[in-house]
Coordinates of C-alpha atoms in Angstrom, one line a residue:
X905 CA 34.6 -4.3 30.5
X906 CA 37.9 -2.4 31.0
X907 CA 40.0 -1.0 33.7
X908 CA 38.1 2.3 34.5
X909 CA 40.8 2.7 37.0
X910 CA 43.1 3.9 34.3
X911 CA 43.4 8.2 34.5
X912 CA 41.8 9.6 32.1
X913 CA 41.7 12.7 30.1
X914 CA 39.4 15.1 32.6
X915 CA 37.6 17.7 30.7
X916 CA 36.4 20.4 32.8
X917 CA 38.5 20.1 35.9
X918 CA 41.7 21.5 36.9
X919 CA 44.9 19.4 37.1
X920 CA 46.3 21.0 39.6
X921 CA 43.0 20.0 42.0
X922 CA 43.9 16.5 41.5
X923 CA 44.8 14.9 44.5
X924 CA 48.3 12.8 44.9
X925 CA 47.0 9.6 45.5
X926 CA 50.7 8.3 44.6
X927 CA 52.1 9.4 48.0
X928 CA 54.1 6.7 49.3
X929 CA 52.7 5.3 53.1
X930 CA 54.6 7.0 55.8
X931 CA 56.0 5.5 58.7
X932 CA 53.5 6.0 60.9
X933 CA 51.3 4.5 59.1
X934 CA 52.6 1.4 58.3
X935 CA 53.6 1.1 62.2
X936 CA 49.9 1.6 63.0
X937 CA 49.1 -1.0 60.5
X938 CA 51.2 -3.8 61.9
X939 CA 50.5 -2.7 65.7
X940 CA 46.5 -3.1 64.5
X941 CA 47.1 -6.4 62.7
X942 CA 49.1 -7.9 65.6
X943 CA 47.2 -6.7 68.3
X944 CA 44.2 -8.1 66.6
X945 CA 45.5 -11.7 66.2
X946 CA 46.6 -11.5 69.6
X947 CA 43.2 -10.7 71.3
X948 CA 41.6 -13.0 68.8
X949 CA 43.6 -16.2 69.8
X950 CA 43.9 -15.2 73.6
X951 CA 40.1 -14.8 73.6
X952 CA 39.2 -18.0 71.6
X953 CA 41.4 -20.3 72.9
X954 CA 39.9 -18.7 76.6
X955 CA 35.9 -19.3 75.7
X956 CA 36.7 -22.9 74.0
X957 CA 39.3 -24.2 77.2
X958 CA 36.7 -23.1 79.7
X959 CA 33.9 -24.5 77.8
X960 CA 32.2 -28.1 78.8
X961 CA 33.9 -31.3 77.5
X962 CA 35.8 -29.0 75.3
X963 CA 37.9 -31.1 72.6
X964 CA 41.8 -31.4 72.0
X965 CA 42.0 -32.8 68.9
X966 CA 44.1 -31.0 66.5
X967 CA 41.6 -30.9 63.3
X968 CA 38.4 -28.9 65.0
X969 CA 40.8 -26.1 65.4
X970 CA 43.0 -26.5 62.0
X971 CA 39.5 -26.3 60.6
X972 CA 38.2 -23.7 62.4
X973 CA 41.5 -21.4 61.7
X974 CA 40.6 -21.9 58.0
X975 CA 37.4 -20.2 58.0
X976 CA 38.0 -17.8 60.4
X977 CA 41.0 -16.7 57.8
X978 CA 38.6 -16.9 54.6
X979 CA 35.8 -15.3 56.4
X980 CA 37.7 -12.4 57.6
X981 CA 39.3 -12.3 54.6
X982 CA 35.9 -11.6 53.2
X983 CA 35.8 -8.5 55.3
X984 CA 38.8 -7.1 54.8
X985 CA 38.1 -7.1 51.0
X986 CA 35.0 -5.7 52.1
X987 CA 36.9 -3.0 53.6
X988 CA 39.1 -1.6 50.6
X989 CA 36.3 -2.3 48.0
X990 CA 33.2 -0.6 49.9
X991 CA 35.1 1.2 52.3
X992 CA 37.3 3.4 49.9
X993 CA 33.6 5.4 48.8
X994 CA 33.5 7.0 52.0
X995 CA 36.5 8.5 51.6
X996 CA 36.8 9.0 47.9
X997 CA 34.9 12.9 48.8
X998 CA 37.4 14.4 51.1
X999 CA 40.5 13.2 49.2
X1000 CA 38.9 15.1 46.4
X1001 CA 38.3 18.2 48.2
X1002 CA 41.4 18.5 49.8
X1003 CA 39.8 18.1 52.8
X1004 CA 42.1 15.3 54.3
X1005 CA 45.3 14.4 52.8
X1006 CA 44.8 10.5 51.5
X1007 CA 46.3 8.5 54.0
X1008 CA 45.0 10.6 56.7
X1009 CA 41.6 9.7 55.4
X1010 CA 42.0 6.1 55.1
X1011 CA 43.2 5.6 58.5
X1012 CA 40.4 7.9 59.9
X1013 CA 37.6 6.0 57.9
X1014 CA 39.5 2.7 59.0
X1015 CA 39.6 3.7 62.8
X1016 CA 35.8 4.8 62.7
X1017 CA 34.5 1.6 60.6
X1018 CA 36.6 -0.3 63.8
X1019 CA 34.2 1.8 66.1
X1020 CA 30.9 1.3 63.8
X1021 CA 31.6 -2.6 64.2
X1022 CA 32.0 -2.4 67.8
X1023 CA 28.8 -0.9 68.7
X1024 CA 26.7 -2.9 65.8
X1025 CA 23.8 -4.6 67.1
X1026 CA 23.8 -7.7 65.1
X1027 CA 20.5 -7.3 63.7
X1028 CA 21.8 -7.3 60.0
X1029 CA 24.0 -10.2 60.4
X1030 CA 21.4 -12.5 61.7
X1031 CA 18.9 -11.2 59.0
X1032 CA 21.4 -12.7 56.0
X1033 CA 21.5 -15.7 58.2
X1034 CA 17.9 -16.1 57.8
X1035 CA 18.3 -16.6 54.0
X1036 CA 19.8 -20.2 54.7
X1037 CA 18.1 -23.0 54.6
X1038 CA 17.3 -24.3 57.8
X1039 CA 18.5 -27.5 57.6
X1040 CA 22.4 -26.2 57.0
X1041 CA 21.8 -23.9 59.9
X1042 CA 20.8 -26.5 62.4
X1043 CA 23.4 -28.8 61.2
X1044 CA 26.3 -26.3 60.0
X1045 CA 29.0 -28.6 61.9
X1046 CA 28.6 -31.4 58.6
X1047 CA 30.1 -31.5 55.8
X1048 CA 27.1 -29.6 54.3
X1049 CA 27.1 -26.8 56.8
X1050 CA 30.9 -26.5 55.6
X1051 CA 30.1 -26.2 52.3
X1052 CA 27.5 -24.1 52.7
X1053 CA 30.1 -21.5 54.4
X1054 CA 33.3 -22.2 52.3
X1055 CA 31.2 -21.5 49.1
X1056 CA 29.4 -18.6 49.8
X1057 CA 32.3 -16.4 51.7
X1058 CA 35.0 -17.6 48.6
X1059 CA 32.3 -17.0 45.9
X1060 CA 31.8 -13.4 47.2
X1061 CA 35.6 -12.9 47.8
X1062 CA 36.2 -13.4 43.9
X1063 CA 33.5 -11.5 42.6
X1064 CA 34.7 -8.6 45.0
X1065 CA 38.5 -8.8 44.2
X1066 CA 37.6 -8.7 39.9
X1067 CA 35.3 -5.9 40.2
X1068 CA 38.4 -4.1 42.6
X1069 CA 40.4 -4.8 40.0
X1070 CA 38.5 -3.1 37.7
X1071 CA 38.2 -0.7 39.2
X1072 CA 33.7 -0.9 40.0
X1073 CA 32.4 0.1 42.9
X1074 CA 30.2 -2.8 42.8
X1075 CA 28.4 -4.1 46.0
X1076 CA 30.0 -6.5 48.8
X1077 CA 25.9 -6.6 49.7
X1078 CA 24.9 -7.7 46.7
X1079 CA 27.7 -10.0 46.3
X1080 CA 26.7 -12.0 49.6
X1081 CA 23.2 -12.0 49.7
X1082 CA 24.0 -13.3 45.7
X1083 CA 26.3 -16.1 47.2
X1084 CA 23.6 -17.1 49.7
X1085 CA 20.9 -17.4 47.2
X1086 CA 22.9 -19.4 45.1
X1087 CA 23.8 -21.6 47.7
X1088 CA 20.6 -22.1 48.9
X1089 CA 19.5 -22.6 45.5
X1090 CA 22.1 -26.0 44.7
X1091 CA 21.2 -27.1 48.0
X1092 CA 17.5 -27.6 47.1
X1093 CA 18.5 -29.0 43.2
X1094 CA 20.5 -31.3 44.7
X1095 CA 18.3 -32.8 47.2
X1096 CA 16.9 -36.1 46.4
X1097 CA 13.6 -35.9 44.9
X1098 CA 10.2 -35.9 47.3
X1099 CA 12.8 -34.7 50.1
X1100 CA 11.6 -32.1 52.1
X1101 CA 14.8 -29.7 51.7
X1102 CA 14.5 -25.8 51.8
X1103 CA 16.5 -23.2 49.6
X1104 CA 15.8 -19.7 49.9
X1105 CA 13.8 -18.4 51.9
X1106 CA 12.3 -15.7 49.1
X1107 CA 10.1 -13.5 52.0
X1108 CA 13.7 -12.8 53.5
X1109 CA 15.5 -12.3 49.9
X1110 CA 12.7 -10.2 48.6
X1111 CA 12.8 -7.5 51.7
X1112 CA 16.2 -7.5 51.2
X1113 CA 16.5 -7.1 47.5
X1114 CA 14.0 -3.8 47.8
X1115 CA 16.5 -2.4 50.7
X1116 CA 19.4 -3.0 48.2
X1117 CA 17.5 -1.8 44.9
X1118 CA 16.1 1.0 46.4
X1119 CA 19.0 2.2 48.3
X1120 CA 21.2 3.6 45.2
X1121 CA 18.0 5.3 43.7
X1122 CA 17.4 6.9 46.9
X1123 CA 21.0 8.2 46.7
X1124 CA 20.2 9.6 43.3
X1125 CA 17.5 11.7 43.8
X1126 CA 18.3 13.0 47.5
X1127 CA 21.4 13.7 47.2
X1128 CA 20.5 15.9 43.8
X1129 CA 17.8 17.5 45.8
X1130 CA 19.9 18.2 49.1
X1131 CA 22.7 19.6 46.4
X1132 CA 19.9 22.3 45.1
X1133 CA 18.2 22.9 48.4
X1134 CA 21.7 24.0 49.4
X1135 CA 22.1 26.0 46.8
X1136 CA 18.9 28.1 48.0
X1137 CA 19.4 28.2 51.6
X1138 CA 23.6 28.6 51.8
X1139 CA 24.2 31.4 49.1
X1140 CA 28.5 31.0 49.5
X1141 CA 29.8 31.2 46.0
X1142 CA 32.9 28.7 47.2
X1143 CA 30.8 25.8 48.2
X1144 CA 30.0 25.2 44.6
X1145 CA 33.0 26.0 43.3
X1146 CA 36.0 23.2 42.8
X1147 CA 38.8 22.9 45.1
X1148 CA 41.5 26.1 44.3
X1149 CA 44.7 23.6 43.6
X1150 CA 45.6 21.7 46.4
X1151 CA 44.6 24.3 48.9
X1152 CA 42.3 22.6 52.1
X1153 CA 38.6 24.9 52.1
X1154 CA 37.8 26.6 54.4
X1155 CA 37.7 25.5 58.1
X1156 CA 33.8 25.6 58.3
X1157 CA 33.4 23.7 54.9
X1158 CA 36.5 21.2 55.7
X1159 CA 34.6 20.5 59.2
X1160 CA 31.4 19.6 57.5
X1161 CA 33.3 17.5 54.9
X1162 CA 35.3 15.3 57.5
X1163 CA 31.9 14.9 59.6
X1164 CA 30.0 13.6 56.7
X1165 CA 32.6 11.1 56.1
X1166 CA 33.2 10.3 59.9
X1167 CA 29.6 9.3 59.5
X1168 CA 29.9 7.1 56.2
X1169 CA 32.7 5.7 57.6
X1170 CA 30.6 4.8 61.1
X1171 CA 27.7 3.6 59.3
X1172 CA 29.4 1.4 57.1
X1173 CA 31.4 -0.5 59.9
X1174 CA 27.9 -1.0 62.3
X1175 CA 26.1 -2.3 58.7
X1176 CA 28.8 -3.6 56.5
X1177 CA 30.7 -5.3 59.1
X1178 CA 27.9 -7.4 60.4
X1179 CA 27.8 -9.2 57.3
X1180 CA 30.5 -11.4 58.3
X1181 CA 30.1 -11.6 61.9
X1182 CA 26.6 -14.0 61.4
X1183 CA 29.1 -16.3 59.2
X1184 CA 31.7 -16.6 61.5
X1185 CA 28.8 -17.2 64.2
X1186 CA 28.1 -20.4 62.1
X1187 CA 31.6 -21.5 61.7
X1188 CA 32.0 -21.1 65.4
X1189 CA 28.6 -23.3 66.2
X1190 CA 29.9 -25.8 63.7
X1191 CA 33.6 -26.2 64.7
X1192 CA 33.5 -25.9 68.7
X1193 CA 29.6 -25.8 69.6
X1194 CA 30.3 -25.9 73.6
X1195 CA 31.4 -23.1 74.0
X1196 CA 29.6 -20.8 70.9
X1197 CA 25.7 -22.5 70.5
X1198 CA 24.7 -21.1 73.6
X1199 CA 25.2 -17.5 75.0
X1200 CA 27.1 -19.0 78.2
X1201 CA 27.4 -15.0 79.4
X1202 CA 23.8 -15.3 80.1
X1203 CA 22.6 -14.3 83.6
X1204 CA 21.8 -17.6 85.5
X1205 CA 18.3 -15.6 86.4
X1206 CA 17.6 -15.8 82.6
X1207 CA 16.4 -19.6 82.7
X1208 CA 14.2 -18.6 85.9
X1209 CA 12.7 -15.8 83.3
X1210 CA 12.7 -18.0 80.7
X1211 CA 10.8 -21.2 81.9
X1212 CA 8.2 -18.5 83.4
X1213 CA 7.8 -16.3 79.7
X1214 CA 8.1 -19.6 78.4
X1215 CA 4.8 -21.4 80.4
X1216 CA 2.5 -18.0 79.8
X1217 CA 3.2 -18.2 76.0
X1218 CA 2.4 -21.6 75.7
X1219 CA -1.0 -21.2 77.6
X1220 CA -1.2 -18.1 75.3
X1221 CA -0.8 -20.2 72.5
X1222 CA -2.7 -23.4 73.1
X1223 CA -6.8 -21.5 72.1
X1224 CA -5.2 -21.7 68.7
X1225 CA -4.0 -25.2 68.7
X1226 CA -8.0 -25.4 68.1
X1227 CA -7.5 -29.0 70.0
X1228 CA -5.5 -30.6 67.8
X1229 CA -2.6 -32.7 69.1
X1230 CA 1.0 -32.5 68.1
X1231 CA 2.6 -35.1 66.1
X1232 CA 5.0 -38.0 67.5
X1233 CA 8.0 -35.9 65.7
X1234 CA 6.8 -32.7 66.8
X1235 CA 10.2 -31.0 65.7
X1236 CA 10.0 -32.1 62.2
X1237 CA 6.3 -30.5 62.6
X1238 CA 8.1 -26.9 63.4
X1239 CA 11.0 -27.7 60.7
X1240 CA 8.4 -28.4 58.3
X1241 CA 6.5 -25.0 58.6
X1242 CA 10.2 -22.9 59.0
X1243 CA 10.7 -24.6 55.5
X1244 CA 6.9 -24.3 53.4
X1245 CA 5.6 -21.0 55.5
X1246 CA 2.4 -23.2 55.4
X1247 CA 0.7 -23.4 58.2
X1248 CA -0.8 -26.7 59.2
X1249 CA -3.2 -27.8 61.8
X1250 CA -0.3 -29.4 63.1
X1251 CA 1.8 -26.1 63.4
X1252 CA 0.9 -24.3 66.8
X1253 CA 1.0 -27.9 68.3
X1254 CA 4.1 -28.8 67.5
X1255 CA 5.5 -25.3 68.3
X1256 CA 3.8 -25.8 72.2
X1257 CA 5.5 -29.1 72.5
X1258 CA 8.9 -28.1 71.3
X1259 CA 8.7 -24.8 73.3
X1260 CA 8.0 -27.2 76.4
X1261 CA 10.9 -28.6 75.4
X1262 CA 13.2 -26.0 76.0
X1263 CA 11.8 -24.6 78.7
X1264 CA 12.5 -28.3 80.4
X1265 CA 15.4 -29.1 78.6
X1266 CA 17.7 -25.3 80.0
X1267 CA 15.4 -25.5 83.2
X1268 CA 16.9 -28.5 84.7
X1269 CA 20.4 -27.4 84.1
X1270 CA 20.0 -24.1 86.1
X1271 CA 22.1 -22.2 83.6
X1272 CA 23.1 -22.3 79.9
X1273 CA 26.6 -22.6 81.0
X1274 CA 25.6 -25.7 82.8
X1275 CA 24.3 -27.3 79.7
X1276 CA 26.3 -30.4 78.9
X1277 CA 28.6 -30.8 76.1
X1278 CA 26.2 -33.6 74.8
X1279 CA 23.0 -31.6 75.1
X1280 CA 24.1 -28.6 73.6
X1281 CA 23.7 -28.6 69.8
X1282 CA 20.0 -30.1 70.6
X1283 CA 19.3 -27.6 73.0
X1284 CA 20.6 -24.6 70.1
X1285 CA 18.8 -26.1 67.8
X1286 CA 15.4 -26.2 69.5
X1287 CA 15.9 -22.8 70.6
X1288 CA 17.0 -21.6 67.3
X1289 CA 13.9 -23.9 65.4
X1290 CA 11.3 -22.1 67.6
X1291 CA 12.8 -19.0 67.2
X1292 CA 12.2 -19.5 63.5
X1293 CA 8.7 -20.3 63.5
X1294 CA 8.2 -17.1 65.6
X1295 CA 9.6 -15.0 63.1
X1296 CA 7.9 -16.2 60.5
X1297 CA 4.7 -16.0 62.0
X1298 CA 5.0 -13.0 63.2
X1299 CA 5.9 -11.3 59.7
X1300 CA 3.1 -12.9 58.1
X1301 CA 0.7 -12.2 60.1
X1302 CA -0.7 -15.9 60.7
X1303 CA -2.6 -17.0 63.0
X1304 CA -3.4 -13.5 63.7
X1305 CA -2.6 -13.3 67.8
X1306 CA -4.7 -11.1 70.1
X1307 CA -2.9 -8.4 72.0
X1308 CA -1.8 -10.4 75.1
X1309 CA -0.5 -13.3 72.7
X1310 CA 1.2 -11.0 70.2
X1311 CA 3.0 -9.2 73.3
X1312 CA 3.6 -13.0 75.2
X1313 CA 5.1 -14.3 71.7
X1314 CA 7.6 -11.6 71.1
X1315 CA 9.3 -11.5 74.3
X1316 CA 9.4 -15.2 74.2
X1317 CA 11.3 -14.9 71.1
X1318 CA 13.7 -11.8 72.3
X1319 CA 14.5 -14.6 75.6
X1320 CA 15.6 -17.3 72.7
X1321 CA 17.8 -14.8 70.6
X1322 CA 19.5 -13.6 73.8
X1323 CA 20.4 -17.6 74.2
X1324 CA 21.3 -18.4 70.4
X1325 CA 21.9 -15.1 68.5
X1326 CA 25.0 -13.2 70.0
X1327 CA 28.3 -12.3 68.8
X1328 CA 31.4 -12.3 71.7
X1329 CA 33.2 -9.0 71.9
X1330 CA 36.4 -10.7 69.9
X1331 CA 34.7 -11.6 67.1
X1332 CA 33.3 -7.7 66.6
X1333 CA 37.0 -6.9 67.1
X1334 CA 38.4 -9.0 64.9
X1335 CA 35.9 -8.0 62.2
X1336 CA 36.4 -4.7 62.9
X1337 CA 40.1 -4.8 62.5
X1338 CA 39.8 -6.8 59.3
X1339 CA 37.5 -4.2 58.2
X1340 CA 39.2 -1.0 59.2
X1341 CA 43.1 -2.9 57.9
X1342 CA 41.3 -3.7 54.4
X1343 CA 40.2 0.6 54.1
X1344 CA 44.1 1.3 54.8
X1345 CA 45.4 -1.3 51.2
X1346 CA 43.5 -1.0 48.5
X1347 CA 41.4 2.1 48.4
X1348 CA 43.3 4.2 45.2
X1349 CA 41.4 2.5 42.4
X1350 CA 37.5 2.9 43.3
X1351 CA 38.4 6.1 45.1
X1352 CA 39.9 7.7 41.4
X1353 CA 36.7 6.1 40.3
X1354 CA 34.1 7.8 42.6
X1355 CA 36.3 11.1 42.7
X1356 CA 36.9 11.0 38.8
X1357 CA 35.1 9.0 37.0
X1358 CA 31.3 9.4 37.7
X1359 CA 31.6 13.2 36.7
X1360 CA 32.7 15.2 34.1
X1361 CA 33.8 18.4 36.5
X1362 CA 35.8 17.9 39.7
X1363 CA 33.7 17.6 42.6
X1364 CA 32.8 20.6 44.2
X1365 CA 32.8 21.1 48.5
X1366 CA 28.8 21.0 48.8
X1367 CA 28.6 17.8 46.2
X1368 CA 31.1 16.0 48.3
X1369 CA 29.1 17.1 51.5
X1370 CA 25.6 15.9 49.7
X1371 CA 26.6 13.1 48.8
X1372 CA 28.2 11.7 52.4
X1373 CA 24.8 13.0 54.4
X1374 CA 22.7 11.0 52.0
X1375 CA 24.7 8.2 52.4
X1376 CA 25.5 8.5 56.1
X1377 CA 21.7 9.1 56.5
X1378 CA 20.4 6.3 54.4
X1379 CA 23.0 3.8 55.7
X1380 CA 22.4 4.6 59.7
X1381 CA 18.4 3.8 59.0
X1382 CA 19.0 0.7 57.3
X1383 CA 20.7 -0.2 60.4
X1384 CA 18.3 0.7 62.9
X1385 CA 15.9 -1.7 60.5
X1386 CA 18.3 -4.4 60.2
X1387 CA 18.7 -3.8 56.6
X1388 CA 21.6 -4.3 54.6
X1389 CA 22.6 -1.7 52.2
X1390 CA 25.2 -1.2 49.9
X1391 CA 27.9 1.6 50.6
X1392 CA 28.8 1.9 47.1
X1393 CA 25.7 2.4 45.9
X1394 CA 24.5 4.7 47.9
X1395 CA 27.6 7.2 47.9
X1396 CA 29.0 6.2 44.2
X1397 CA 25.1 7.2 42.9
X1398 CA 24.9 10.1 45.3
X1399 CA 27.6 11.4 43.6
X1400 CA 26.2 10.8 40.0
X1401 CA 23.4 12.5 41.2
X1402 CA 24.9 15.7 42.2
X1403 CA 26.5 16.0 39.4
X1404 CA 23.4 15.5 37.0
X1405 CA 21.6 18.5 39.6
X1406 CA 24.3 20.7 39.1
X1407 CA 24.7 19.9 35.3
X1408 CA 28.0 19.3 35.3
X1409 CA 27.6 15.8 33.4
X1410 CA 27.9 12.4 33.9
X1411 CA 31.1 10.1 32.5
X1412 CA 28.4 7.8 30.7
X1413 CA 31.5 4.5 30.1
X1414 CA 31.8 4.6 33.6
X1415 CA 27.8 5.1 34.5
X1416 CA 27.6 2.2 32.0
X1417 CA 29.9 0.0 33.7
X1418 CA 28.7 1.1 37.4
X1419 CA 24.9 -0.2 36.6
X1420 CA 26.8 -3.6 34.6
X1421 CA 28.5 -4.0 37.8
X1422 CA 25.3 -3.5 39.6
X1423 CA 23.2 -5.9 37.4
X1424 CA 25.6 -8.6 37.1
X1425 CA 26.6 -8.9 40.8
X1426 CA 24.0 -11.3 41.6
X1427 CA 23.5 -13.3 39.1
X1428 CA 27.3 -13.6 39.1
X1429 CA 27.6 -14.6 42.8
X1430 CA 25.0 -17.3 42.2
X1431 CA 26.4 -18.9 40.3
X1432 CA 30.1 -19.0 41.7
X1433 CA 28.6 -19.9 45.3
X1434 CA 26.3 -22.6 43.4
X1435 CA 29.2 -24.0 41.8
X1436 CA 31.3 -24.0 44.6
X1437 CA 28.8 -25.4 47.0
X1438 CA 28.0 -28.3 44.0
X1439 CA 31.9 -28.7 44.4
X1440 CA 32.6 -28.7 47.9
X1441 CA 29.4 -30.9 48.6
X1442 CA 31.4 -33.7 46.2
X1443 CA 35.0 -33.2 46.9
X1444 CA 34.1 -33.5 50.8

């Protein structure tokens, strides 16, 4: 596979349209980036040494924290490779246009991927958690948890930086769900035999394989058909015409432009940067689980509405328990259902009990900031077990719940996220900052490739423009689902598709290379985070 970074000779396009992407940073750039970068580390360690000291029976050894550091650096190094390797698509348009000059783009897609993060809902991050096994989840403080995280977030780093290198917009999505596959994967092959150890959890993987499969076609073919729908409905002769030398277009067209990529830039940072914020959510749990298993900025009047939602669903529950009676280890009777999806007589049962559970076990602290430092992890894990079970009923559809159970069950399950599944204010930031920095460092080589390489022509103002709403568009409903997508392949095969609408023809090394990059990614990442989690699991 080689270096489709390298310039090429560019039939059909003007060289004086080529933008100078060899502009050294100015000043104030490189003031903004170290102003970013400190501020950053600052609110990270004020904020985290804040919730762990005022946390219950908080430790002071020295290793917890050395270890925590560690994977806080590896897992926001993930997303700040994330941020020049995805990142750089969104901007690849209005560099080519002359619609912003390069370094103004990067720092305006790296200040509105910061906002994107900080407003994300979460949703995406805790769906790739899902993927885990369970087992990891509930114990991601042991040396397997570690493992599990150390493997998957250095597996997808690699694979990210070689395909940077060369150059491929290939998919930081792809790349992670890959690494989590694979690592759910070794941890089931290595599991003694007859144990009852999960891997992947192929429901999960298979939703989110269509969202990522589907996503680049559906960049292909809308963005074509919004390039010729344009062409009917806005009859301006310099929309489809390539950029005059370097000359900016024209105010109206330049606005549009800068909008669309505002968007892709927004989208990406609430989708993209989640990816990392459920992994550093499991780090936190693992390395300092007072003050980060339980949501201790919950309302105290949240455990009275808790034990109350908690008592109704359980009654709600207990018609379909057809009389049978929960097993002695009624937790390992939930576990073993979040790990099969079979349901057993022994299943709703087991799920009443351990729901009782929790409802006693937060009720006679008063408050989840109450909870002490002993009681925590089992109290997460409970929470985060029936939470599970929930889920996974509720997606398959078994038992099939009445009306006034299906509505009792879901709020139930909304009260236990709020409790387990939240992400502190500094750890968006941080991610955000990782994300935006990364968009500011290494964007030249897949931008030259989205802006030059996919098409034979130079892309024209209303391609650029197709290609962004298509992407901004498809990206911002994948959100709203809890989907992730992949930036790259959304924008890198709206582009393609433009250009095959508008017949101006498609580099076919570089398409070749694009769908390598695309077909390999996963298999790839499974087997790095495999390996590295086989490692790991040996060497520690």
């Amino acid at each position: 596979m080689t270096d489709v970074a390298a310039s090429p000779q560019l039939a059909g396009r003007s060289p004086e349209a080529r933008p100078d992407l060899q502009k050294p940073v100015n000043r104030l750039t490189a003031v903004i980036f170290v102003v970013l970068l400190a501020g950053g580390i600052l609110f990270t360690a004020q904020s985290l040494y804040s919730d762990v000291t005022s946390a219950p029976g908080h430790t002071t050894t020295f290793l917890p924290f050395l270890l925590l550091g560690v994977a806080l650096l590896v897992a926001l190094g993930f997303e700040f490779v994330n941020g020049f390797h995805d990142t750089a698509n969104a901007v690849a348009t209005v560099i080519y246009t002359h619609s912003l000059a390069p370094h103004v783009a990067v720092v305006w897609s790296g200040l509105w991927n910061f906002l994107g993060v900080l407003v994300s809902s979460g949703a995406v991050a805790f769906g790739i958690i899902s993927l885990l096994p369970v087992e990891l989840i509930l114990q991601v403080g042991s040396d397997a948890g570690f493992a599990m995280v150390f493997a998957l977030l250095i597996a997808a780093i690699l694979w990210n930086v070689g395909t940077w290198y060369l150059g491929l917009p290939a998919s930081s999505s792809h790349t992670l769900i890959g690494s989590v596959i694979g690592v759910g994967l070794a941890n089931q092959l290595m599991a003694p035999a007859g144990s009852a150890t999960s891997g992947v959890d192929w429901a999960q993987a298979t939703s989110i394989g269509w969202s990522l499969l589907l996503s680049p076609i559906v960049g292909f073919f809308a963005a074509a058909l919004l390039l010729l729908a344009l062409k009917v409905v806005a009859r301006r002769p310099e929309l489809y015409q390539e950029p005059k030398g370097n000359q900016p277009p024209p105010w109206w067209i330049r606005s549009l432009l800068v909008l669309t990529c505002t968007g892709v830039s927004f989208a990406h940072g609430s989708n993209d940067g989640q990816k990392g914020m459920g992994l550093i959510m499991l780090i936190l749990i693992g390395t300092v689980p007072t003050a980060y298993a339980l949501n201790r900025a919950v309302p105290d009047s949240h455990v009275t509405q808790f034990r109350a939602i908690s008592q109704v669903t359980q009654q709600s529950l207990t018609p379909y328990a057809k009389g049978a009676e929960a097993p002695a280890d009624y937790r390992e009777g939930v576990a073993a259902y979040v790990r099969s999806h079979e349901l057993t007589p022994a299943t709703i049962p087991s799920l009443i009990r351990l729901m009782g559970d929790a409802a006693d076990n937060v009720g006679k602290y008063g408050s989840l900031r109450a909870v002490p430092a002993e009681a925590v992890q089992n109290v997460r894990n409970d929470m985060y077990l029936t939470s599970e079970a929930i889920r996974l009923m509720q997606k398959s559809g078994q038992p099939a719940f009445d009306a006034d159970t299906t509505k009792n069950v879901a709020a139930y399950r909304k009260s236990l996220d709020e409790a387990t599944k939240f992400i502190p204010t500094w750890v968006k930031v941080a991610v955000a900052i990782a994300l935006g920095l990364g968009t500011m460092v290494g964007w030249r080589r897949i931008v030259i490739t989205v802006g030059e390489k996919i098409g034979k022509t130079h892309m024209t103002y209303a391609q650029g423009a197709s290609a962004e709403v298509v992407a901004m568009s498809t990206i911002g409903a994948a959100d709203m689902f809890g989907l992730p997508v992949s930036t790259t392949h959304v924008l890198s095969s709206g582009v393609a598709g433009t250009m095959a609408a508008n017949k101006s023809g498609l580099q076919w090394s570089t398409v070749r290379n694009l769908l390598m990059a695309w077909v390999l990614t996963l298999p790839a990442a499974i087997v790095l985070a495999g390996g590295l989690y086989f490692l790991f699991r040996h060497l520690f």
